[in-house]
Short mmCIF file of C-alpha atoms in Angstrom, two decimals:
data_model
loop_
_atom_site.label_atom_id
_atom_site.label_comp_id
_atom_site.label_asym_id
_atom_site.label_seq_id
_atom_site.Cartn_x
_atom_site.Cartn_y
_atom_site.Cartn_z
CA SER A 1418 10.68 4.46 9.31
CA TYR A 1419 11.44 7.74 10.81
CA GLU A 1420 8.48 9.36 13.30
CA LEU A 1421 8.02 12.79 13.94
CA THR A 1422 5.72 13.04 17.81
CA GLN A 1423 3.35 16.09 18.25
CA PRO A 1424 1.89 16.78 21.52
CA PRO A 1425 -2.08 16.38 20.71
CA SER A 1426 -3.14 19.43 21.87
CA VAL A 1427 -1.33 23.41 24.09
CA SER A 1428 -3.45 26.19 25.24
CA VAL A 1429 -2.87 29.17 25.66
CA SER A 1430 -4.24 32.54 26.77
CA PRO A 1431 -4.79 35.35 24.05
CA GLY A 1432 -1.39 37.67 23.18
CA GLN A 1433 0.48 35.07 25.45
CA THR A 1434 3.28 32.90 23.65
CA ALA A 1435 2.45 29.10 22.40
CA SER A 1436 5.14 27.12 21.75
CA LEU A 1437 4.48 23.99 19.66
CA THR A 1438 7.22 21.13 19.68
CA CYS A 1439 7.60 18.06 17.00
CA SER A 1440 10.25 15.81 18.54
CA GLY A 1441 12.19 13.28 15.90
CA ASP A 1442 15.36 11.43 16.27
CA LYS A 1443 17.97 13.83 15.30
CA LEU A 1444 15.35 16.20 13.55
CA GLY A 1445 17.92 19.00 13.75
CA ASP A 1446 20.02 17.88 11.03
CA LYS A 1447 16.83 18.19 9.20
CA TYR A 1448 14.64 20.46 8.19
CA ALA A 1449 11.31 21.35 9.36
CA SER A 1450 8.57 23.12 7.60
CA TRP A 1451 4.78 23.37 9.75
CA TYR A 1452 1.46 23.80 8.21
CA GLN A 1453 -1.90 25.72 9.97
CA GLN A 1454 -5.11 23.80 9.36
CA LYS A 1455 -8.63 24.91 10.51
CA PRO A 1456 -11.75 22.82 10.41
CA GLY A 1457 -13.37 21.81 6.92
CA GLN A 1458 -9.57 23.58 5.00
CA SER A 1459 -6.87 22.97 3.33
CA PRO A 1460 -3.46 23.24 5.51
CA VAL A 1461 -1.65 26.14 5.00
CA LEU A 1462 2.07 26.55 4.66
CA VAL A 1463 3.12 28.88 8.22
CA VAL A 1464 6.95 27.84 8.77
CA TYR A 1465 9.75 26.33 6.60
CA GLN A 1466 13.09 25.33 6.46
CA ASP A 1467 13.03 25.83 10.12
CA THR A 1468 12.77 29.41 10.59
CA LYS A 1469 11.30 30.79 7.35
CA ARG A 1470 7.95 32.27 6.75
CA PRO A 1471 6.13 32.84 3.37
CA SER A 1472 4.71 35.73 2.80
CA GLY A 1473 1.33 37.04 3.51
CA ILE A 1474 2.69 34.85 6.88
CA PRO A 1475 2.15 36.81 10.29
CA GLU A 1476 5.31 38.01 11.39
CA ARG A 1477 4.24 36.21 15.25
CA PHE A 1478 4.69 33.17 13.59
CA SER A 1479 8.44 31.57 13.97
CA GLY A 1480 10.33 28.27 14.20
CA SER A 1481 13.19 27.14 14.81
CA ASN A 1482 14.87 23.53 14.84
CA SER A 1483 17.75 22.06 17.02
CA GLY A 1484 19.19 18.85 18.48
CA ASN A 1485 15.78 16.59 18.08
CA THR A 1486 13.19 18.94 18.61
CA ALA A 1487 11.49 21.62 16.20
CA THR A 1488 9.23 24.48 17.12
CA LEU A 1489 6.73 26.50 15.78
CA THR A 1490 5.90 29.76 18.52
CA ILE A 1491 3.56 32.03 18.21
CA SER A 1492 3.59 35.29 19.85
CA GLY A 1493 1.08 37.74 20.47
CA THR A 1494 -1.37 34.46 20.01
CA GLN A 1495 -4.78 35.82 18.78
CA ALA A 1496 -8.10 33.73 18.62
CA MET A 1497 -7.66 33.74 15.04
CA ASP A 1498 -4.52 31.14 15.08
CA GLU A 1499 -6.84 28.56 16.73
CA ALA A 1500 -6.42 25.36 14.27
CA ASP A 1501 -4.33 22.21 14.33
CA TYR A 1502 -0.82 22.48 13.06
CA TYR A 1503 0.90 19.89 11.63
CA CYS A 1504 5.36 19.70 11.27
CA GLN A 1505 6.68 17.83 8.14
CA ALA A 1506 10.23 16.65 7.19
CA TRP A 1507 12.10 14.37 4.79
CA ASP A 1508 12.48 11.00 6.17
CA THR A 1509 14.70 10.76 2.73
CA SER A 1510 14.97 11.94 -0.22
CA SER A 1511 11.93 10.50 -1.76
CA SER A 1512 9.87 9.85 1.63
CA VAL A 1513 7.62 12.41 3.42
CA VAL A 1514 6.81 11.81 7.37
CA PHE A 1515 3.71 14.20 9.35
CA GLY A 1516 4.02 14.50 12.87
CA GLY A 1517 0.32 13.67 13.93
CA GLY A 1518 -0.68 17.17 14.72
CA THR A 1519 -1.14 19.45 17.86
CA LYS A 1520 -4.36 21.29 18.41
CA LEU A 1521 -4.07 24.69 19.48
CA THR A 1522 -6.42 25.90 21.43
CA VAL A 1523 -6.71 29.92 22.54
CA LEU A 1524 -8.63 30.99 25.66
CA GLN B 711 -2.81 32.54 -9.38
CA VAL B 712 -1.75 28.68 -8.41
CA GLN B 713 -4.20 26.26 -8.19
CA LEU B 714 -5.40 22.59 -7.57
CA MET B 715 -8.51 20.81 -7.67
CA GLU B 716 -8.86 16.88 -6.73
CA SER B 717 -11.88 15.27 -8.58
CA GLY B 718 -13.28 11.87 -8.63
CA GLY B 719 -14.36 10.77 -4.82
CA GLY B 720 -16.85 8.98 -3.75
CA VAL B 721 -18.07 6.37 -2.21
CA VAL B 722 -16.89 2.51 -3.14
CA GLN B 723 -17.12 -0.75 -1.89
CA PRO B 724 -13.96 -2.75 -0.15
CA GLY B 725 -11.93 -4.34 -2.70
CA ARG B 726 -13.10 -1.86 -5.90
CA SER B 727 -11.15 0.53 -7.74
CA LEU B 728 -10.70 4.36 -7.58
CA ARG B 729 -9.13 6.91 -9.98
CA LEU B 730 -8.58 10.11 -7.91
CA SER B 731 -7.11 13.47 -10.20
CA CYS B 732 -5.61 16.58 -9.01
CA THR B 733 -5.83 19.22 -12.07
CA ALA B 734 -3.42 22.07 -11.60
CA SER B 735 -3.56 25.75 -13.30
CA GLY B 736 -1.66 28.48 -12.43
CA PHE B 737 1.98 27.23 -12.85
CA ILE B 738 4.24 25.40 -15.00
CA PHE B 739 2.99 22.40 -14.25
CA SER B 740 5.54 19.55 -15.51
CA SER B 741 8.20 21.91 -13.81
CA TYR B 742 6.79 20.61 -10.51
CA VAL B 743 6.16 17.76 -8.34
CA ILE B 744 2.61 16.78 -7.15
CA HIS B 745 2.26 15.04 -4.09
CA TRP B 746 -1.11 13.14 -2.62
CA VAL B 747 -1.27 13.12 1.26
CA ARG B 748 -4.62 12.19 2.57
CA GLN B 749 -6.40 12.98 6.12
CA ALA B 750 -8.74 9.88 8.03
CA PRO B 751 -11.90 11.59 9.63
CA GLY B 752 -10.80 13.24 12.87
CA LYS B 753 -7.19 12.39 11.99
CA GLY B 754 -3.90 13.60 11.16
CA LEU B 755 -1.78 14.24 7.46
CA GLU B 756 -0.79 10.61 6.32
CA TRP B 757 1.66 11.24 3.10
CA VAL B 758 0.64 9.15 0.63
CA GLY B 759 3.07 9.19 -2.26
CA PHE B 760 4.49 10.94 -5.77
CA MET B 761 6.22 11.34 -9.13
CA SER B 762 8.91 12.48 -10.19
CA TYR B 763 7.99 15.45 -12.37
CA ASP B 764 9.50 13.62 -15.60
CA GLY B 765 7.64 10.55 -14.47
CA SER B 766 10.73 8.28 -13.99
CA LYS B 767 10.49 7.87 -10.84
CA LYS B 768 7.63 7.40 -8.15
CA TYR B 769 7.72 6.46 -3.76
CA TYR B 770 4.54 5.66 -2.07
CA ALA B 771 3.91 5.38 1.79
CA ASP B 772 4.21 1.49 2.51
CA SER B 773 0.32 1.74 3.50
CA VAL B 774 0.05 2.08 0.10
CA LYS B 775 2.79 0.17 -1.82
CA GLY B 776 1.53 -1.91 -4.07
CA ARG B 777 -2.34 -0.84 -4.13
CA PHE B 778 -1.98 2.83 -5.35
CA THR B 779 0.00 4.15 -8.28
CA ILE B 780 0.65 7.46 -9.03
CA SER B 781 0.76 8.82 -12.88
CA ARG B 782 0.67 12.33 -14.44
CA ASP B 783 0.06 13.53 -18.02
CA ASN B 784 1.81 17.01 -18.19
CA SER B 785 0.04 18.08 -21.39
CA LYS B 786 -3.17 17.77 -19.39
CA ASN B 787 -1.59 19.68 -16.22
CA THR B 788 -3.05 16.37 -13.90
CA VAL B 789 -1.62 14.39 -11.88
CA TYR B 790 -3.42 10.53 -10.35
CA VAL B 791 -3.69 8.20 -8.43
CA GLN B 792 -5.10 5.05 -9.11
CA MET B 793 -6.10 3.57 -5.92
CA ASN B 794 -6.87 -0.32 -6.24
CA SER B 795 -7.93 -3.49 -3.32
CA LEU B 796 -9.50 -0.61 -1.40
CA ARG B 797 -9.80 -1.00 2.42
CA PRO B 798 -12.05 0.85 5.00
CA GLU B 799 -9.00 2.12 6.01
CA ASP B 800 -8.41 4.21 3.05
CA THR B 801 -11.23 6.54 3.81
CA ALA B 802 -9.71 10.14 3.61
CA VAL B 803 -10.23 13.17 2.30
CA TYR B 804 -7.17 13.42 -0.21
CA PHE B 805 -4.99 16.05 -1.49
CA CYS B 806 -2.86 16.98 -3.95
CA ALA B 807 0.27 19.55 -2.74
CA ARG B 808 2.69 21.01 -5.12
CA GLU B 809 6.51 20.77 -3.85
CA THR B 810 8.64 23.65 -4.17
CA VAL B 811 11.75 23.22 -6.07
CA GLU B 812 14.32 23.71 -3.89
CA ALA B 813 17.01 22.00 -2.51
CA ILE B 814 14.81 21.21 0.89
CA PRO B 815 11.70 21.13 -0.69
CA TYR B 816 8.43 21.39 1.22
CA PHE B 817 4.49 22.13 0.18
CA ASP B 818 3.43 25.98 -0.63
CA TYR B 819 0.00 24.88 -2.16
CA TRP B 820 -2.79 22.08 -1.60
CA GLY B 821 -5.80 21.38 -3.25
CA GLN B 822 -9.31 21.69 -1.25
CA GLY B 823 -9.35 17.93 -0.81
CA ILE B 824 -11.50 15.38 -1.76
CA LEU B 825 -13.15 12.98 0.18
CA VAL B 826 -13.03 8.90 -0.58
CA THR B 827 -15.56 6.73 1.35
CA VAL B 828 -14.68 2.74 1.33
CA SER B 829 -17.64 0.97 2.74
CA SER B 830 -20.00 -1.35 2.19
#
């Protein structure tokens, strides 16, 4: 079965750029979505179809996907961005896979 | 506005059954696919499965195949997951999530989640 691998944790200083990666075999041939989840809350979509941002999501969130790696970039990271982030892709047309998640710490 | 609300969670003994419901509002329910996704305590998201919008196809994660059955009642704007032969490792918060109607779909709305605890 298809697997997506994310680093368990990433730390960033306020105002700096955070790069969260998601790796999978030929992931660039698929489309990746990213979800933000804060403690006790439901996931929230922040990037879809590799690079698109839903309405209401700040411009500091951006995405890319090439080769074996999709990346969520948060520019000018703010304290409110501290959360768990999950990448997601379709393994087949009928199977969904999530990465293990990355805990982003802003300190 | 779009809303998804799960119900039916609780504490259940290993080997027993439980049925969760996800009731939707704010959109044309019959045109959308609803997925179930779960999250064990302190762990990441795990896709559980979905049923096509017309009920003709069902797909499940290997971890629940043969034990969980997803169904839907478009007249009630509700999707169900019947969970049989429950195991302690099925303990999780269960979310329902709406799949967008696009060629490359993603999940644009999620419910608040409902806790299922499998314990003796």
